Coordinates of C-alpha atoms in Angstrom, one line a residue:
Chain A
M1 CA 4.9 25.0 -1.3
V2 CA 6.2 21.3 -0.5
K3 CA 3.8 18.6 -1.7
G4 CA 3.8 15.7 0.4
T5 CA 5.8 12.7 -1.3
W6 CA 5.4 9.0 -0.6
A7 CA 8.3 8.1 -2.1
N8 CA 8.5 4.5 -0.7
R9 CA 5.3 3.4 -2.0
K10 CA 6.7 1.9 -5.0
I11 CA 3.3 0.9 -6.4
S12 CA 4.4 0.8 -10.1
G13 CA 2.4 -0.3 -12.9
V14 CA 4.0 -3.6 -12.9
Q15 CA 2.8 -4.3 -9.9
D16 CA -0.6 -3.5 -10.7
S17 CA -1.0 -6.1 -13.2
I18 CA 0.5 -8.9 -11.1
R19 CA -1.7 -7.6 -8.1
C20 CA -5.2 -8.0 -10.1
R21 CA -3.9 -11.3 -11.6
M22 CA -5.8 -14.3 -10.4
R23 CA -4.0 -17.1 -9.5
E24 CA -6.3 -19.9 -8.2
A25 CA -9.8 -19.8 -8.8
K26 CA -12.6 -22.4 -7.6
D27 CA -16.2 -21.9 -7.5
R28 CA -18.9 -23.0 -4.8
K29 CA -18.9 -26.6 -6.5
G30 CA -15.2 -26.7 -6.4
R31 CA -14.7 -26.5 -10.1
V32 CA -11.5 -24.8 -11.0
R33 CA -12.4 -21.4 -12.9
D34 CA -9.7 -20.6 -15.7
Q35 CA -10.3 -16.6 -14.8
K36 CA -7.1 -14.6 -15.4
Y37 CA -8.1 -11.0 -13.6
V38 CA -9.9 -10.4 -10.6
E39 CA -13.2 -8.6 -11.6
S40 CA -16.1 -7.9 -9.8
K41 CA -18.6 -9.4 -11.8
F42 CA -16.6 -13.1 -11.3
L43 CA -16.1 -12.7 -7.9
T44 CA -19.7 -12.1 -7.0
K45 CA -21.0 -14.9 -9.4
N46 CA -18.7 -17.4 -8.2
M47 CA -16.5 -16.3 -4.6
D48 CA -16.7 -16.0 -1.2
V49 CA -13.3 -15.9 -0.6
L50 CA -10.6 -13.6 -1.5
V51 CA -6.7 -14.2 -0.4
G52 CA -3.4 -12.8 -1.5
Q53 CA -1.1 -9.6 -1.3
I54 CA -4.3 -7.1 -1.6
P55 CA -5.1 -4.2 -0.2
L56 CA -7.5 -3.7 3.0
G57 CA -10.5 -2.4 1.3
S58 CA -10.4 -4.8 -1.6
H59 CA -13.9 -5.6 -1.4
E60 CA -15.3 -2.3 -1.7
Q61 CA -15.4 -2.8 -5.9
W62 CA -17.1 -6.2 -5.1
K63 CA -20.7 -5.7 -5.7
E64 CA -23.8 -7.5 -5.7
N65 CA -27.4 -6.8 -6.8
K66 CA -29.8 -6.8 -3.9
E67 CA -33.2 -8.0 -5.4
D68 CA -35.2 -6.4 -2.7
Q69 CA -32.9 -3.0 -3.1
G70 CA -32.8 -2.8 -6.6
H71 CA -29.3 -1.8 -6.8
A72 CA -25.6 -2.7 -6.7
Q73 CA -24.3 -2.9 -3.5
V74 CA -20.3 -3.6 -1.9
V75 CA -20.9 -7.4 -0.4
N76 CA -20.9 -7.4 3.3
A77 CA -17.1 -8.9 4.0
Q78 CA -15.0 -9.5 7.2
S79 CA -11.2 -8.9 6.7
I80 CA -8.1 -10.7 7.9
V81 CA -5.0 -8.7 7.9
S82 CA -1.9 -10.6 8.5
L83 CA 1.0 -8.6 10.3
R84 CA 4.7 -9.5 11.4
N85 CA 7.3 -7.8 13.5
P86 CA 8.8 -5.5 11.5
Y87 CA 12.5 -5.8 12.9
I88 CA 12.4 -9.7 12.1
W89 CA 10.6 -8.8 8.8
I90 CA 13.4 -6.7 7.4
I91 CA 15.9 -9.1 8.4
T92 CA 14.4 -11.9 6.3
S93 CA 13.9 -10.1 3.6
T94 CA 17.2 -9.0 3.3
M95 CA 18.3 -12.5 4.2
D96 CA 16.2 -13.6 1.1
G97 CA 17.8 -11.1 -1.0
L98 CA 21.4 -12.1 0.0
L99 CA 20.4 -15.6 -0.9
K100 CA 19.3 -14.8 -4.4
K101 CA 22.2 -13.2 -5.2
S102 CA 24.4 -16.0 -3.6
E103 CA 26.0 -18.3 -6.6
N104 CA 25.9 -21.5 -4.7
G105 CA 22.8 -20.8 -2.9
V106 CA 24.4 -21.1 0.3
S107 CA 22.6 -19.3 3.3
P108 CA 24.5 -16.1 4.1
S109 CA 26.3 -16.1 7.6
V110 CA 24.7 -14.3 10.5
N111 CA 27.4 -11.7 10.3
K112 CA 26.9 -10.8 6.6
I113 CA 23.0 -10.6 7.0
A114 CA 23.6 -8.2 10.0
E115 CA 26.0 -6.0 7.7
A116 CA 23.8 -5.8 5.0
V117 CA 20.9 -4.8 7.2
K118 CA 22.7 -1.8 8.7
R119 CA 23.9 -0.9 5.0
E120 CA 20.4 -0.6 3.7
V121 CA 19.3 0.9 6.8
T122 CA 22.2 3.6 6.4
G123 CA 21.4 4.2 2.8
E124 CA 17.7 4.6 3.7
L125 CA 18.0 7.2 6.5
E126 CA 20.7 8.9 4.4
N127 CA 17.5 9.5 1.8
N128 CA 15.3 10.2 4.6
S129 CA 13.2 7.0 3.8
Y130 CA 11.6 5.0 6.4
H131 CA 10.6 1.5 6.3
E132 CA 6.7 1.6 5.0
I133 CA 5.2 -1.6 4.0
F134 CA 2.1 -1.7 6.1
A135 CA 0.4 1.2 5.0
R136 CA 0.7 -0.2 1.1
Y137 CA -1.7 -2.6 2.4
L138 CA -3.7 -1.1 5.3
I139 CA -4.6 2.0 3.0
K140 CA -7.7 1.5 0.9
P141 CA -7.3 1.7 -2.6
A142 CA -10.0 4.6 -3.0
Q143 CA -8.0 6.5 -0.2
I144 CA -5.0 6.1 -2.2
N145 CA -6.8 7.2 -5.2
W146 CA -7.8 10.4 -3.4
I147 CA -4.2 11.3 -2.1
L148 CA -2.7 10.7 -5.5
K149 CA -5.5 12.7 -7.0
E150 CA -5.5 15.4 -4.9
D151 CA -1.7 15.4 -4.6
T152 CA -2.0 16.5 -1.1
D153 CA 0.5 16.8 1.7
F154 CA -0.3 13.4 3.2
S155 CA 2.7 12.8 5.4
I156 CA 4.0 9.5 6.9
E157 CA 2.2 10.4 10.2
R158 CA -1.1 10.5 8.7
R159 CA -0.6 7.6 6.8
V160 CA 0.1 5.5 9.9
S161 CA -2.7 7.0 11.7
L162 CA -5.1 6.3 8.6
S163 CA -3.6 2.6 8.4
L164 CA -4.6 2.1 12.2
R165 CA -7.9 3.8 11.7
N166 CA -8.7 1.4 8.7
L167 CA -7.7 -1.7 10.7
L168 CA -10.2 -0.2 13.3
D169 CA -12.9 1.1 11.2
T170 CA -13.2 -2.5 9.5
N171 CA -12.8 -4.6 12.8
A172 CA -10.1 -6.8 10.7
L173 CA -9.3 -9.7 12.3
I174 CA -5.9 -9.4 12.8
V175 CA -3.2 -12.1 12.6
L176 CA 0.3 -11.8 14.1
A177 CA 3.2 -14.1 13.1
E178 CA 4.6 -13.5 16.6
D179 CA 1.5 -15.2 18.0
V180 CA -0.3 -17.9 16.4
E181 CA -1.9 -19.4 19.2
G182 CA -3.9 -16.4 19.5
S183 CA -4.6 -15.7 16.3
Q184 CA -5.6 -19.5 15.4
E185 CA -8.2 -19.1 18.2
K186 CA -9.7 -16.1 16.7
L187 CA -10.0 -17.4 13.0
Q188 CA -11.5 -21.2 14.6
Y189 CA -14.2 -18.8 16.4
M190 CA -14.9 -16.9 13.0
I191 CA -15.8 -19.9 11.2
D192 CA -17.5 -22.0 14.2
P193 CA -18.5 -19.5 17.0
N194 CA -20.8 -22.0 18.9
S195 CA -17.9 -24.9 18.5
D196 CA -20.7 -27.1 18.2
R197 CA -19.5 -28.9 14.9
A198 CA -15.6 -29.4 13.9
I199 CA -15.8 -28.0 10.6
V200 CA -11.8 -27.2 9.7
K201 CA -9.3 -27.4 12.3
L202 CA -6.1 -26.7 12.2
E203 CA -4.8 -28.9 14.6
T204 CA -0.6 -28.4 14.8
P205 CA 0.0 -24.6 15.0
P206 CA 2.9 -23.7 12.4
T207 CA 6.2 -23.8 14.4
K208 CA 8.4 -20.7 14.2
S209 CA 10.6 -21.0 10.7
N210 CA 14.3 -21.3 10.2
S211 CA 14.5 -17.8 8.9
T212 CA 12.6 -16.4 11.5
I213 CA 15.1 -18.2 13.9
I214 CA 18.3 -17.2 11.8
A215 CA 16.8 -13.1 12.1
E216 CA 16.5 -13.2 15.7
N217 CA 20.2 -14.1 15.9
V218 CA 21.1 -11.8 13.5
L219 CA 18.7 -9.0 15.3
K220 CA 20.4 -10.0 18.7
K221 CA 23.8 -9.0 16.8
I222 CA 22.9 -5.7 15.7
K223 CA 22.0 -4.9 18.9
K224 CA 25.4 -5.4 20.3
D225 CA 26.2 -2.5 18.3
Q226 CA 24.2 0.5 19.7
S227 CA 24.7 2.9 17.0
S228 CA 23.6 0.3 14.7
Y229 CA 20.3 -0.3 16.7
D230 CA 19.8 2.8 17.2
N231 CA 19.4 3.4 12.9
L232 CA 17.5 0.5 12.8
K233 CA 15.2 1.7 15.3
E234 CA 14.7 5.0 13.7
Y235 CA 14.1 3.5 10.1
L236 CA 11.3 1.1 11.8
K237 CA 10.0 3.7 14.0
Y238 CA 6.9 4.2 11.8
E239 CA 6.2 0.6 10.8
M240 CA 6.4 0.1 14.7
Q241 CA 3.7 2.5 16.0
I242 CA 1.6 0.4 13.4
Y243 CA 2.7 -2.8 14.8
E244 CA 2.5 -2.2 18.4
Q245 CA -0.8 -0.5 17.9
A246 CA -2.0 -3.8 16.2
Q247 CA -0.6 -6.0 19.0
E248 CA -3.2 -4.4 21.2
L249 CA -6.0 -4.5 18.8
H250 CA -5.1 -8.2 18.4
K251 CA -5.2 -8.5 22.4
K252 CA -8.9 -6.7 22.5
Q253 CA -9.9 -9.3 19.9
V254 CA -8.6 -12.5 21.4
A255 CA -10.4 -10.9 24.9
W256 CA -13.4 -10.7 23.2
V257 CA -13.0 -14.2 21.8
R258 CA -12.4 -16.0 25.2
K259 CA -15.1 -13.8 26.6
N260 CA -18.0 -15.1 24.1
K261 CA -16.4 -18.8 24.8
V262 CA -17.0 -18.4 28.0
S263 CA -20.6 -17.6 27.8
L264 CA -21.8 -20.0 25.9
Chain B
M1 CA 0.4 52.5 -19.6
V2 CA 3.7 53.4 -20.3
P3 CA 5.3 51.5 -17.4
R4 CA 3.6 48.3 -18.5
V5 CA 4.8 48.5 -22.0
L6 CA 8.5 49.5 -20.8
L7 CA 8.2 46.3 -18.0
T8 CA 7.0 44.0 -21.2
S9 CA 9.9 45.3 -23.3
L10 CA 12.5 45.0 -20.6
I11 CA 10.8 41.2 -19.8
A12 CA 11.1 40.2 -23.8
M13 CA 14.8 41.7 -24.0
A14 CA 15.5 39.6 -20.9
M15 CA 14.2 36.5 -22.2
L16 CA 15.7 36.8 -25.8
T17 CA 19.1 37.5 -23.9
Y18 CA 18.7 34.7 -22.0
Y19 CA 17.9 32.1 -24.8
F20 CA 20.9 33.0 -26.7
E21 CA 23.2 32.6 -24.2
S22 CA 21.9 29.6 -22.0
T23 CA 21.5 26.0 -21.6
A24 CA 18.7 24.0 -22.2
A25 CA 18.4 23.1 -18.6
D26 CA 18.9 26.3 -17.7
R27 CA 16.2 27.4 -20.1
E28 CA 13.4 24.9 -18.6
S29 CA 14.1 26.8 -15.1
F30 CA 13.9 30.1 -16.4
Y31 CA 10.4 29.3 -18.2
S32 CA 9.3 27.8 -14.9
N33 CA 10.0 31.1 -13.5
V34 CA 8.5 33.2 -16.0
I35 CA 5.6 31.5 -16.1
G36 CA 5.2 32.0 -12.0
V37 CA 6.0 35.2 -12.2
S38 CA 3.3 35.5 -15.2
A39 CA 0.9 33.8 -13.4
I40 CA 1.2 36.6 -10.3
V41 CA 1.4 39.8 -12.6
G42 CA -1.3 38.4 -14.8
F43 CA -3.7 37.0 -12.0
G44 CA -2.4 38.0 -8.8
S45 CA -5.0 40.6 -7.7
S46 CA -7.8 38.6 -8.8
S47 CA -9.5 36.3 -6.3
S48 CA -12.3 35.2 -8.8
S49 CA -10.7 31.9 -9.6
G50 CA -11.0 31.0 -6.2
G51 CA -7.3 30.5 -5.1
R52 CA -5.2 32.7 -2.8
F53 CA -1.4 33.6 -2.3
L54 CA 0.4 31.6 0.1
D55 CA 2.3 33.4 2.9
V56 CA 3.8 36.5 0.9
G57 CA 5.2 37.8 4.2
I58 CA 8.9 37.5 4.1
D59 CA 10.5 36.7 7.5
Q60 CA 13.8 38.4 8.3
S61 CA 16.2 36.1 7.4
Q62 CA 14.9 36.1 3.9
Q63 CA 14.6 40.0 3.9
E64 CA 18.4 40.6 4.3
E65 CA 18.8 37.9 1.5
F66 CA 16.5 40.1 -0.3
D67 CA 17.9 43.3 0.6
G68 CA 21.6 42.3 -1.1
N69 CA 22.1 40.8 -4.5
V70 CA 19.9 37.8 -4.7
Y71 CA 22.7 35.8 -6.6
E72 CA 25.4 37.1 -4.8
T73 CA 24.0 35.8 -1.2
R74 CA 22.4 32.5 -3.4
S75 CA 25.0 30.3 -5.2
E76 CA 24.3 29.0 -8.5
E77 CA 23.2 25.5 -7.3
N78 CA 21.2 26.2 -4.6
R79 CA 18.7 28.1 -6.7
I80 CA 15.5 26.1 -7.0
P81 CA 13.2 26.6 -9.9
I82 CA 9.6 27.6 -9.4
K83 CA 6.8 26.2 -10.7
P84 CA 3.4 28.0 -10.9
G85 CA 1.7 25.6 -8.6
E86 CA 4.1 26.7 -5.8
F87 CA 2.7 30.5 -5.8
W88 CA -0.7 29.8 -6.5
V89 CA -3.0 27.5 -4.0
T90 CA -6.0 26.6 -5.3
D91 CA -9.2 25.4 -3.1
E92 CA -8.8 21.5 -4.2
D93 CA -5.1 21.8 -2.6
E94 CA -6.6 22.2 0.8
A95 CA -9.2 19.5 0.1
I96 CA -10.0 17.5 2.9
P97 CA -9.9 13.6 3.4
P98 CA -13.6 12.3 2.7
F99 CA -12.8 9.7 5.0
P100 CA -11.7 9.6 8.8
V101 CA -7.7 9.8 9.1
N102 CA -7.3 10.2 12.9
F103 CA -6.7 7.1 15.2
T104 CA -7.7 6.9 18.8
P105 CA -6.9 3.5 20.5
P106 CA -10.1 2.1 21.2
N107 CA -11.5 0.6 24.6
D108 CA -11.9 -2.7 25.9
S109 CA -15.0 -3.0 24.2
W110 CA -13.8 -3.1 20.9
G111 CA -12.8 -6.7 19.7
S112 CA -15.5 -8.1 17.9
F113 CA -15.8 -9.2 14.1
E114 CA -18.0 -11.1 12.2
T115 CA -18.8 -14.8 12.1
L116 CA -19.2 -17.0 9.0
P117 CA -22.6 -18.8 8.8
H118 CA -22.1 -22.6 9.4
C119 CA -21.3 -25.0 7.0
S120 CA -24.5 -26.6 7.2
I121 CA -26.1 -24.3 5.1
D122 CA -25.3 -25.2 1.9
Y123 CA -25.1 -21.7 -0.6
A124 CA -23.6 -23.7 -3.6
D125 CA -26.7 -23.1 -5.5
S126 CA -27.7 -19.6 -4.2
R127 CA -27.1 -16.6 -6.4
D128 CA -25.0 -14.3 -3.8
G129 CA -23.3 -16.9 -2.3
F130 CA -22.2 -16.3 1.6
P131 CA -23.8 -13.6 3.1
T132 CA -20.1 -12.8 4.4
K133 CA -17.6 -12.9 1.9
V134 CA -13.8 -13.1 3.9
V135 CA -10.9 -11.1 2.6
F136 CA -7.4 -12.0 3.5
V137 CA -4.8 -9.1 3.3
N138 CA -1.8 -11.2 3.5
V139 CA 0.9 -8.9 4.1
V140 CA 3.6 -10.9 5.2
R141 CA 3.1 -13.9 3.0
T142 CA 5.3 -16.8 4.0
E143 CA 4.8 -16.1 7.8
A144 CA 0.9 -16.3 7.3
N145 CA 0.6 -19.0 4.4
W146 CA -1.0 -21.2 7.2
V147 CA -4.0 -18.7 7.1
Q148 CA -4.2 -19.3 3.6
D149 CA -4.4 -23.0 3.9
F150 CA -6.7 -22.7 6.7
L151 CA -9.3 -20.7 4.5
T152 CA -8.8 -23.3 1.4
S153 CA -9.7 -25.9 3.8
Y154 CA -12.6 -23.9 5.0
A155 CA -13.9 -22.9 1.6
S156 CA -13.8 -26.5 -0.1
T157 CA -15.2 -28.2 3.3
C158 CA -18.4 -25.4 3.5
H159 CA -18.6 -25.4 -0.4
A160 CA -17.5 -21.3 -0.6
G161 CA -16.1 -19.7 -3.7
Y162 CA -12.3 -19.6 -3.1
A163 CA -9.9 -16.9 -5.4
S164 CA -5.9 -16.5 -4.4
V165 CA -5.0 -13.1 -6.5
G166 CA -1.3 -12.2 -7.1
M167 CA 1.5 -13.9 -8.8
S168 CA 5.4 -13.8 -8.0
N169 CA 7.8 -13.5 -11.1
V170 CA 8.6 -17.1 -10.9
C171 CA 5.1 -17.8 -11.3
L172 CA 4.8 -16.0 -14.2
M173 CA 7.9 -17.8 -16.1
Q174 CA 6.2 -21.0 -15.1
D175 CA 2.9 -20.1 -16.4
C176 CA 4.7 -18.9 -19.3
L177 CA 6.2 -22.5 -20.0
K178 CA 2.8 -24.5 -19.5
K179 CA -0.1 -22.0 -20.6
S180 CA -1.0 -20.0 -23.1
I181 CA 0.9 -17.4 -25.7
E182 CA -1.4 -14.5 -24.1
D183 CA 0.4 -15.5 -20.6
C184 CA 4.1 -15.3 -22.8
L185 CA 2.9 -11.8 -24.2
L186 CA 2.1 -10.9 -20.7
V187 CA 6.0 -12.0 -19.1
F188 CA 7.2 -10.0 -22.1
K189 CA 4.7 -7.2 -21.3
Y190 CA 6.3 -7.2 -18.0
F191 CA 10.1 -7.0 -18.6
F192 CA 9.2 -4.7 -21.5
T193 CA 7.4 -2.4 -19.5
L194 CA 10.2 -2.2 -16.9
L195 CA 12.5 -0.6 -19.5
T196 CA 10.0 1.9 -20.9
T197 CA 8.5 5.3 -19.5
R198 CA 5.3 5.6 -17.2
F199 CA 3.8 7.2 -20.2
Y200 CA 4.4 4.4 -22.3
F201 CA 2.7 1.9 -19.4
S202 CA -0.4 4.0 -19.3
L203 CA -1.0 3.7 -23.0
F204 CA -0.6 0.0 -22.8
H205 CA -2.8 -0.3 -19.8
S206 CA -5.4 1.5 -21.2
K207 CA -5.7 -1.4 -23.9
Q208 CA -7.1 -3.3 -20.6
P209 CA -9.4 -1.3 -18.7
Y210 CA -10.8 -4.7 -17.2
V211 CA -7.8 -5.6 -15.5
R212 CA -8.0 -2.5 -13.0
V213 CA -11.7 -3.2 -12.9
F214 CA -11.7 -4.7 -9.5
L215 CA -9.0 -3.3 -7.3
G216 CA -9.2 0.2 -8.2
N217 CA -7.3 2.3 -10.8
Q218 CA -4.3 2.9 -9.0
W219 CA -3.5 -0.4 -7.4

C-alpha cells in the first residue's frame, strides 16, 4: 500500500518557530507590546487583527470566554486571503533567487530568468513534483494535523479540493494581486459598509510592481518555446485550479458588494 | 505440530545464514520482510484486531512472475522491502476526514462576508475587544503588503489591537543585533537546527510548548 505523500509541503520545524513568532504587536490603546510568540491568551486580551504568512483557520485556537456561556469559544473572525497568478509568482520567486545569488546585485536578464525557470520546472517534473504553495496556507492547521496523524492517502487533487472548500466555508475575503481595484473595493466595504464616514481610505491603489512587469516579459519569452511552456503549464496545473476557482469566487464577492452598495 | 517445528527451524536457519553472509543494509530490509511475514503467519487468520488484508489475489502478470523463480525474473535492485503496514490495513487507515473535502463551485448567491463594526464604537476598554476579528492570510507577501498597510491604518484609526506574525531570516539577524541575548540564541538555534535531525529538533521544542500553542502543533 502506497501512502499519500506531501513531499513538497516543506513545513519544517524551523519554519514552525518563525511562523509562530510575533513581529509586531500593538494593543487597542496603541501601545507596542513586547510579545515574543503568538499565544491565544495574549490575542484574546489585546488583539483584533492578526496578519502574516499564517494559514487559514489560524484563529481556531484563538478563544474567548463568553460570560453568558461559561466556556471558551473560538472568536468570530473574518479571514482575508491574498492570492497571485502562479505563473507570475514562480517567475518572480526565481528572479529573487537569482538576485540573491548574484555577487554584484545586478538584476538578471529576461533570458537568464526564463532559463532558470525552465530548469527548475524540468527538474521538479522529473521528480513528479508540482508547484503547491496555496495548499500550505489554505489547509487549516487542524486539518494538517489530522492528515499527518492518520498518515492517510491525501492526494494532491484532494488537497486542491480541500483548499477551495476552505475558502468557500470560511467565506474568506479574497484579494487578488491581479485585481487590486476589486480587492480594494471589498476591503473598503468590509470596514465601512454604509459608506457614511470615511474611516480609512486607500486613495491610490498600488501600481504593478517592477518585478511583475519583468515576470510578464519572462512569461512571454517562455511561451515562445512551446515545449517549455507545456512543461510550465503542467507544473502549475494544480495551483492554477485553485487560482482560477478563486478568481470566480472573487468575482462573486465583488458582485455581492456592488449589489449591496446599490441597494443602500 | 511437526510441520510447524520444521517451518520454524527452516526460518531460523535461513535467518542465521543470511545474518552471516549479508551486509547491514540487506539485513534491515530482510528483517522488514521477516516481520511482515511473521505478522501474516502469526495474525493472518485472526480478525479480532479489527484489521483486514488488502487484496490478496494475484493478477495474471504477477502470477506468471510467481510461477517461476522470483529471483530470476526480478532483479536485485527492483526488490522492494515490504513493511508490516503494507500487508495489514487497520481500521484507522480508512479513516474518513472529520471535515468536508469536496469542492463544488457555488452559485451566484455566494459572495457575502462579514463587515466590521463602525469605528465610532470604542472597544479599547472592553474585555473581548472587537466582536469580529480579522485574520489576514498574506500568502503572497510583497504583492499584498498594501493590504497589511490598509489593516494597520484601520487598526490605529479604530483602536483595534494589531498583531503581525512571522519573520524573515534577515529580520531574525537584525533582531539579534538590537534585541536580547535570548533572540541571539534563537538565531543560533535556527541555524543549528538546520544541521541537526528532526528527532533532535523535537526534543528542543519540547522545552517550549507555548511556542506552538496558538497555531497548532504542526505549524
